[in-house]
Coordinates of C-alpha atoms in Angstrom, one line a residue:
M10 CA -30.2 -22.6 34.6
A11 CA -29.2 -23.7 31.1
I12 CA -31.4 -22.6 28.3
V13 CA -31.3 -24.6 25.0
G14 CA -32.2 -22.4 22.1
R15 CA -34.6 -23.6 19.5
K16 CA -34.0 -23.4 15.7
T17 CA -35.9 -20.3 14.4
N18 CA -37.8 -19.6 11.3
G19 CA -37.9 -15.9 11.8
R20 CA -36.4 -13.0 9.8
P21 CA -32.6 -13.7 10.5
S22 CA -33.0 -17.4 9.4
M23 CA -34.8 -16.2 6.2
L24 CA -31.9 -13.7 5.7
I25 CA -29.4 -16.5 5.7
L26 CA -31.4 -18.5 3.2
I27 CA -31.6 -15.5 0.9
L28 CA -27.8 -15.0 1.3
L29 CA -27.2 -18.7 0.4
A30 CA -29.5 -18.5 -2.5
I31 CA -28.0 -15.4 -4.0
G32 CA -24.5 -16.3 -3.2
S33 CA -22.6 -13.2 -4.4
C34 CA -21.0 -10.3 -2.7
A35 CA -22.9 -7.7 -4.8
A36 CA -26.3 -9.3 -3.9
T37 CA -25.3 -9.5 -0.3
Y38 CA -24.6 -5.8 -0.3
N39 CA -27.9 -5.2 -1.8
I40 CA -29.5 -7.0 1.1
L41 CA -27.5 -4.8 3.5
T42 CA -28.8 -1.7 1.7
M43 CA -32.4 -2.8 1.9
L44 CA -31.9 -3.5 5.6
L45 CA -30.5 -0.1 6.2
H46 CA -33.3 1.5 4.2
N47 CA -35.8 0.0 6.7
T48 CA -33.8 0.8 9.8
A49 CA -33.2 4.1 11.6
S50 CA -29.9 5.5 10.3
H51 CA -29.0 7.3 13.4
L52 CA -29.2 5.6 16.8
S53 CA -26.9 7.9 18.8
G54 CA -28.5 11.3 18.4
D55 CA -27.9 14.2 16.1
S56 CA -25.5 13.3 13.4
S57 CA -24.3 16.9 13.3
S58 CA -22.9 16.6 16.8
D59 CA -19.2 16.5 17.4
P60 CA -17.6 13.1 17.2
I61 CA -16.9 11.4 20.5
L62 CA -13.2 11.6 21.2
E63 CA -11.0 9.1 23.0
M64 CA -11.2 9.4 26.8
P65 CA -7.9 9.6 28.7
L66 CA -6.9 7.0 31.2
N67 CA -8.0 9.1 34.1
A68 CA -11.4 9.9 32.7
P69 CA -14.2 9.7 35.3
R70 CA -16.1 6.5 35.6
S71 CA -19.7 6.2 34.6
K72 CA -22.0 6.8 37.5
N73 CA -25.3 5.9 35.9
G74 CA -25.4 2.6 37.8
L75 CA -27.3 0.9 35.0
P76 CA -26.5 -2.8 34.9
F77 CA -25.4 -4.5 31.7
H78 CA -25.7 -8.2 30.7
I79 CA -22.5 -10.0 29.8
A80 CA -22.8 -11.9 26.5
L81 CA -20.0 -14.3 25.9
T82 CA -19.8 -16.0 22.4
A83 CA -18.2 -19.4 22.4
T84 CA -17.8 -22.8 20.8
D85 CA -17.9 -26.3 22.3
S86 CA -14.1 -26.9 21.6
P87 CA -11.9 -27.7 24.6
Y88 CA -9.9 -24.5 23.8
S89 CA -13.0 -22.3 24.1
K90 CA -14.5 -24.2 27.1
W91 CA -11.6 -23.9 29.5
Q92 CA -11.2 -20.1 28.7
S93 CA -15.0 -19.7 29.2
R94 CA -14.8 -21.4 32.6
I95 CA -12.1 -19.1 33.9
M96 CA -13.9 -16.1 32.5
Y97 CA -17.1 -17.0 34.3
Y98 CA -15.3 -17.7 37.5
W99 CA -13.9 -14.1 37.6
Y100 CA -17.2 -12.7 36.6
K101 CA -18.8 -14.2 39.7
K102 CA -15.9 -13.0 41.8
K103 CA -16.2 -9.4 40.6
K104 CA -19.9 -9.0 39.9
D105 CA -21.1 -7.8 43.3
L106 CA -18.1 -5.8 44.3
P107 CA -18.3 -2.0 44.8
G108 CA -18.1 -0.2 41.5
S109 CA -19.5 -3.0 39.5
D110 CA -22.6 -2.6 37.2
M111 CA -22.3 -6.2 36.0
G112 CA -25.7 -7.9 35.6
G113 CA -26.6 -11.3 34.3
F114 CA -24.4 -13.6 32.2
T115 CA -25.1 -15.7 29.1
R116 CA -22.7 -17.9 27.1
I117 CA -24.0 -17.8 23.6
L118 CA -22.9 -21.3 22.4
H119 CA -22.9 -21.2 18.5
S120 CA -22.0 -24.8 18.0
G121 CA -25.7 -25.8 17.6
N122 CA -25.8 -28.4 20.4
P123 CA -25.6 -28.4 24.2
D124 CA -22.3 -29.3 25.8
N125 CA -21.1 -30.4 29.2
L126 CA -21.0 -26.8 30.6
M127 CA -24.7 -26.2 30.4
D128 CA -25.2 -26.6 34.1
E129 CA -22.0 -24.7 35.1
I130 CA -22.4 -21.6 32.9
P131 CA -25.8 -20.0 32.0
T132 CA -26.0 -20.8 28.3
V133 CA -28.2 -20.3 25.2
V134 CA -27.5 -22.6 22.3
V135 CA -27.8 -21.1 18.8
D136 CA -27.1 -22.4 15.3
P137 CA -23.9 -22.0 13.5
L138 CA -23.8 -20.7 10.0
P139 CA -24.7 -23.3 7.3
D140 CA -22.0 -25.7 6.5
G141 CA -19.1 -24.1 4.6
L142 CA -20.3 -20.5 4.8
D143 CA -17.6 -19.6 7.4
R144 CA -14.9 -21.2 5.3
G145 CA -12.9 -22.1 8.3
Y146 CA -13.1 -18.6 9.8
I147 CA -15.0 -19.6 13.0
V148 CA -15.6 -16.1 14.3
L149 CA -17.8 -15.4 11.4
N150 CA -20.4 -17.2 13.4
R151 CA -20.3 -14.5 16.1
P152 CA -22.6 -11.9 14.4
W153 CA -25.1 -14.6 13.4
A154 CA -25.0 -15.9 17.0
F155 CA -25.9 -12.4 18.3
V156 CA -28.7 -12.0 15.8
Q157 CA -30.3 -15.3 17.0
W158 CA -29.7 -14.6 20.7
L159 CA -31.2 -11.1 20.5
E160 CA -34.3 -12.5 18.7
K161 CA -35.0 -15.3 21.1
A162 CA -33.7 -14.2 24.5
T163 CA -35.4 -12.3 27.3
I164 CA -32.7 -9.8 28.5
E165 CA -33.7 -7.9 31.5
E166 CA -30.8 -5.3 31.4
E167 CA -30.9 -2.4 28.9
Y168 CA -27.2 -2.7 28.2
I169 CA -25.1 -5.5 26.9
L170 CA -21.3 -6.2 27.2
M171 CA -20.0 -8.3 24.3
A172 CA -17.2 -10.4 25.6
E173 CA -14.9 -13.2 24.6
P174 CA -13.6 -16.3 26.4
D175 CA -10.0 -15.0 26.8
H176 CA -11.3 -12.1 28.9
I177 CA -10.6 -11.9 32.7
F178 CA -12.3 -9.3 34.8
V179 CA -9.4 -7.9 36.8
N180 CA -11.4 -5.1 38.4
P181 CA -15.2 -4.6 38.9
L182 CA -16.6 -3.2 35.7
P183 CA -18.9 -0.2 35.7
N184 CA -21.2 0.7 32.8
L185 CA -18.8 2.7 30.7
A186 CA -21.5 3.6 28.1
A187 CA -22.2 7.3 28.7
G188 CA -25.2 9.2 27.6
G189 CA -26.5 6.5 25.3
S190 CA -23.2 6.2 23.4
P191 CA -21.7 2.7 23.5
A192 CA -18.2 2.3 25.0
G193 CA -15.5 0.4 23.0
F194 CA -11.8 -0.4 23.2
P195 CA -9.5 1.1 20.6
F196 CA -7.4 -1.5 18.9
F197 CA -4.1 -0.2 17.5
Y198 CA -4.3 -2.6 14.5
I199 CA -7.8 -1.6 13.4
K200 CA -7.1 1.3 11.0
P201 CA -10.0 2.3 8.8
A202 CA -8.3 5.4 7.5
D203 CA -5.3 3.4 6.3
N204 CA -7.7 1.0 4.5
E205 CA -10.1 3.6 3.0
K206 CA -10.2 1.9 -0.5
I207 CA -11.5 -1.3 1.1
I208 CA -13.7 0.4 3.6
R209 CA -15.5 2.3 0.9
K210 CA -16.7 -1.0 -0.6
F211 CA -19.0 -1.3 2.4
F212 CA -19.2 2.2 3.8
P213 CA -20.1 4.5 0.8
E214 CA -19.1 8.2 0.7
K215 CA -22.7 9.4 1.2
K216 CA -22.5 7.9 4.8
G217 CA -19.7 10.3 5.7
P218 CA -15.9 10.3 6.1
V219 CA -14.0 7.1 6.9
T220 CA -13.2 8.5 10.3
N221 CA -16.8 7.8 11.2
V222 CA -15.7 4.1 11.3
D223 CA -14.3 3.6 14.8
P224 CA -11.0 1.6 15.4
I225 CA -12.7 -1.1 17.3
G226 CA -14.1 -4.6 17.2
N227 CA -17.3 -5.8 18.7
S228 CA -15.6 -6.9 21.9
P229 CA -15.3 -5.4 24.4
V230 CA -18.2 -3.1 23.8
I231 CA -20.9 -2.0 26.1
I232 CA -24.0 -1.0 24.1
Q233 CA -27.7 -0.4 24.6
K234 CA -29.7 -3.5 23.8
D235 CA -32.1 -1.8 21.3
M236 CA -29.0 -0.4 19.5
M237 CA -27.4 -3.8 19.2
E238 CA -30.6 -5.3 17.9
K239 CA -30.4 -3.0 14.9
I240 CA -26.7 -3.3 14.3
A241 CA -26.4 -7.1 14.6
P242 CA -28.0 -8.0 11.3
T243 CA -26.0 -5.4 9.5
W244 CA -22.8 -6.7 11.2
M245 CA -23.6 -10.2 9.9
N246 CA -24.2 -9.0 6.3
V247 CA -21.1 -6.9 6.2
S248 CA -19.0 -9.8 7.7
L249 CA -20.3 -12.1 4.9
S250 CA -19.8 -9.5 2.3
M251 CA -16.2 -8.9 3.4
K252 CA -15.5 -12.6 3.4
D253 CA -16.8 -12.9 -0.1
D254 CA -14.5 -10.2 -1.4
P255 CA -11.0 -11.6 -2.0
E256 CA -9.2 -8.3 -1.6
T257 CA -10.9 -7.5 1.7
D258 CA -10.5 -11.1 3.0
K259 CA -6.7 -10.9 2.3
A260 CA -6.3 -7.4 3.7
F261 CA -8.2 -7.9 7.0
G262 CA -7.5 -11.6 7.6
W263 CA -8.3 -12.7 11.2
V264 CA -9.6 -9.3 12.1
L265 CA -12.2 -9.1 9.3
E266 CA -15.1 -9.6 11.6
M267 CA -13.9 -6.8 13.8
Y268 CA -13.8 -4.4 10.9
A269 CA -17.2 -5.6 9.9
Y270 CA -18.6 -4.6 13.3
A271 CA -16.9 -1.2 13.1
V272 CA -18.4 -0.6 9.7
A273 CA -21.8 -1.9 10.6
S274 CA -22.0 0.5 13.6
A275 CA -20.9 3.5 11.4
L276 CA -23.6 2.6 8.8
H277 CA -26.1 3.1 11.6
G278 CA -24.6 6.4 12.6
V279 CA -23.2 5.0 15.9
K280 CA -20.1 6.4 17.5
H281 CA -18.4 4.7 20.4
V282 CA -16.7 6.3 23.4
L283 CA -13.2 4.9 23.1
R284 CA -11.8 3.8 26.5
N285 CA -8.2 2.8 26.8
D286 CA -8.9 1.7 30.3
F287 CA -11.5 -0.8 29.2
M288 CA -8.8 -3.5 28.7
L289 CA -5.2 -4.4 28.9
Q290 CA -3.3 -6.9 26.7
P291 CA -0.1 -8.5 28.2
P292 CA 2.8 -8.6 27.5
W293 CA 2.5 -5.2 25.9
D294 CA 0.6 -3.5 28.7
L295 CA 2.8 -3.8 31.7
E296 CA 0.5 -2.8 34.6
T297 CA -3.1 -3.7 35.3
G298 CA -3.7 -0.5 37.3
K299 CA -7.3 0.6 37.1
K300 CA -8.1 -1.2 33.9
F301 CA -11.0 -3.7 33.9
I302 CA -10.3 -6.6 31.6
I303 CA -7.2 -8.7 30.9
H304 CA -7.3 -9.9 27.3
Y305 CA -4.7 -12.7 27.1
T306 CA -4.6 -13.1 23.3
Y307 CA -0.8 -12.7 22.9
G308 CA 1.7 -15.2 24.0
C309 CA 4.0 -14.2 26.9
D310 CA 7.5 -15.5 26.4
Y311 CA 10.5 -14.6 28.6
N312 CA 13.9 -15.8 29.4
L313 CA 14.9 -16.5 33.0
K314 CA 16.2 -12.9 33.4
G315 CA 12.7 -11.6 32.9
Q316 CA 13.4 -10.3 29.3
L317 CA 10.7 -10.5 26.7
T318 CA 11.4 -12.9 23.9
Y319 CA 8.3 -12.3 21.8
G320 CA 8.3 -14.3 18.6
K321 CA 10.7 -16.9 20.2
I322 CA 9.5 -19.5 22.6
G323 CA 10.8 -18.4 26.0
E324 CA 12.4 -20.3 28.8
W325 CA 9.2 -19.3 30.7
R326 CA 6.0 -18.9 28.8
F327 CA 2.2 -18.6 29.0
D328 CA 0.3 -18.9 25.7
K329 CA -3.3 -19.9 25.5
R330 CA -2.5 -21.7 22.2
S331 CA -0.4 -24.2 24.1
Y332 CA -3.7 -25.6 25.3
L333 CA -5.8 -26.1 22.1
R334 CA -6.8 -29.6 23.0
G335 CA -7.5 -29.3 26.7
P336 CA -7.1 -27.1 29.8
P337 CA -3.9 -25.9 31.3
P338 CA -2.8 -27.7 34.4
K339 CA -3.3 -26.3 37.8
N340 CA -0.6 -24.3 39.6
L341 CA 1.2 -22.9 36.5
S342 CA 4.7 -21.7 37.4
L343 CA 4.9 -18.0 38.1
P344 CA 7.1 -15.8 35.8
P345 CA 10.7 -15.2 36.8
P346 CA 11.7 -11.9 38.5
G347 CA 11.5 -8.9 36.3
V348 CA 8.5 -9.9 34.3
P349 CA 5.8 -7.1 34.2
E350 CA 3.1 -7.1 36.9
S351 CA 0.4 -7.6 34.2
V352 CA 1.8 -11.0 33.3
V353 CA 2.2 -12.1 36.9
T354 CA -1.4 -11.0 37.7
L355 CA -2.7 -13.0 34.7
V356 CA -1.0 -16.2 35.7
K357 CA -2.0 -15.8 39.4
M358 CA -5.7 -15.3 38.3
V359 CA -5.6 -18.3 36.0
N360 CA -4.1 -20.3 38.9
E361 CA -6.7 -19.2 41.3
A362 CA -9.6 -20.1 38.9
T363 CA -8.2 -23.5 38.0
D364 CA -7.7 -24.3 41.7
N365 CA -11.3 -23.5 42.6
I366 CA -13.3 -24.6 39.6
P367 CA -14.6 -28.1 40.3
N368 CA -13.4 -31.0 38.1
W369 CA -11.0 -28.7 36.3
E370 CA -8.6 -31.3 34.8
A371 CA -11.4 -33.6 33.9
E372 CA -12.8 -31.2 31.4

């Protein structure tokens, strides 16, 4: 059933109005400081405990069996919609298989109005940021969308998976959050220690070493709901503060909002279990193996000999950006011999979804 969200006049909405009225990075940071002063600073236990280290690929799976709710942030653009449809198709295919702790599903539509997928995908509509505040950086709406959703939604599960449209569940996903600590995926390009000067603008020394900031974004992350309710407003504030700071905006670019989530979590004393097996990213990860999510953010370009030609359009290619204005056609050609299994699996899964989703090419 589709759920259309109402506009709210609660605390997050007032926070946005305050941010707009004050309009400066310094003032925004003061709001962040006040928020932290009134929020528990440690959500994951004793701050003196040893940091959670990265788990190896063969680490044991979580056996707590606690279901998590999948929260997919999306827009109403054709580009976002076709990816969301494929993602939801594979969620339904994997949800009830052995080993899965996948619970309910919500597409958090932060375009402000219902669209034509309301009856196909369970959806809550939330407001975008006020005009001009995102300055063309559309993902800046993501933390604000979570603030609104968490305020208004009734979520039965105690855990949440934050997901994105270009995720495909390749294996049933268990609850990887162990012992109350959220689980995240370590991104090689999120390097807090290499950007300490910038990070310190938002993560003061009194909060601890920069290594307390995990090398992650908000997605994929499995996290306890009450923990996320406390982090989300801070994540929104840090995102806006970073965007307001020219040096930070230039340094972090398209991953600014990811850094903002990592900093916001650290400000609350939250450490994530880092799981390499959470996700794979073709064409760099060659095998799906026992990993759980395919993230197809990178273009896959190959010559007919099966050799990668990244950075140069290949004789064979699959790149989601080729379909900005509408969905890919059914029955995409399979890669030539020699292309890694991960890429072959990705294309086969896209083809299966597009072949079975009703009215695919009419979207």
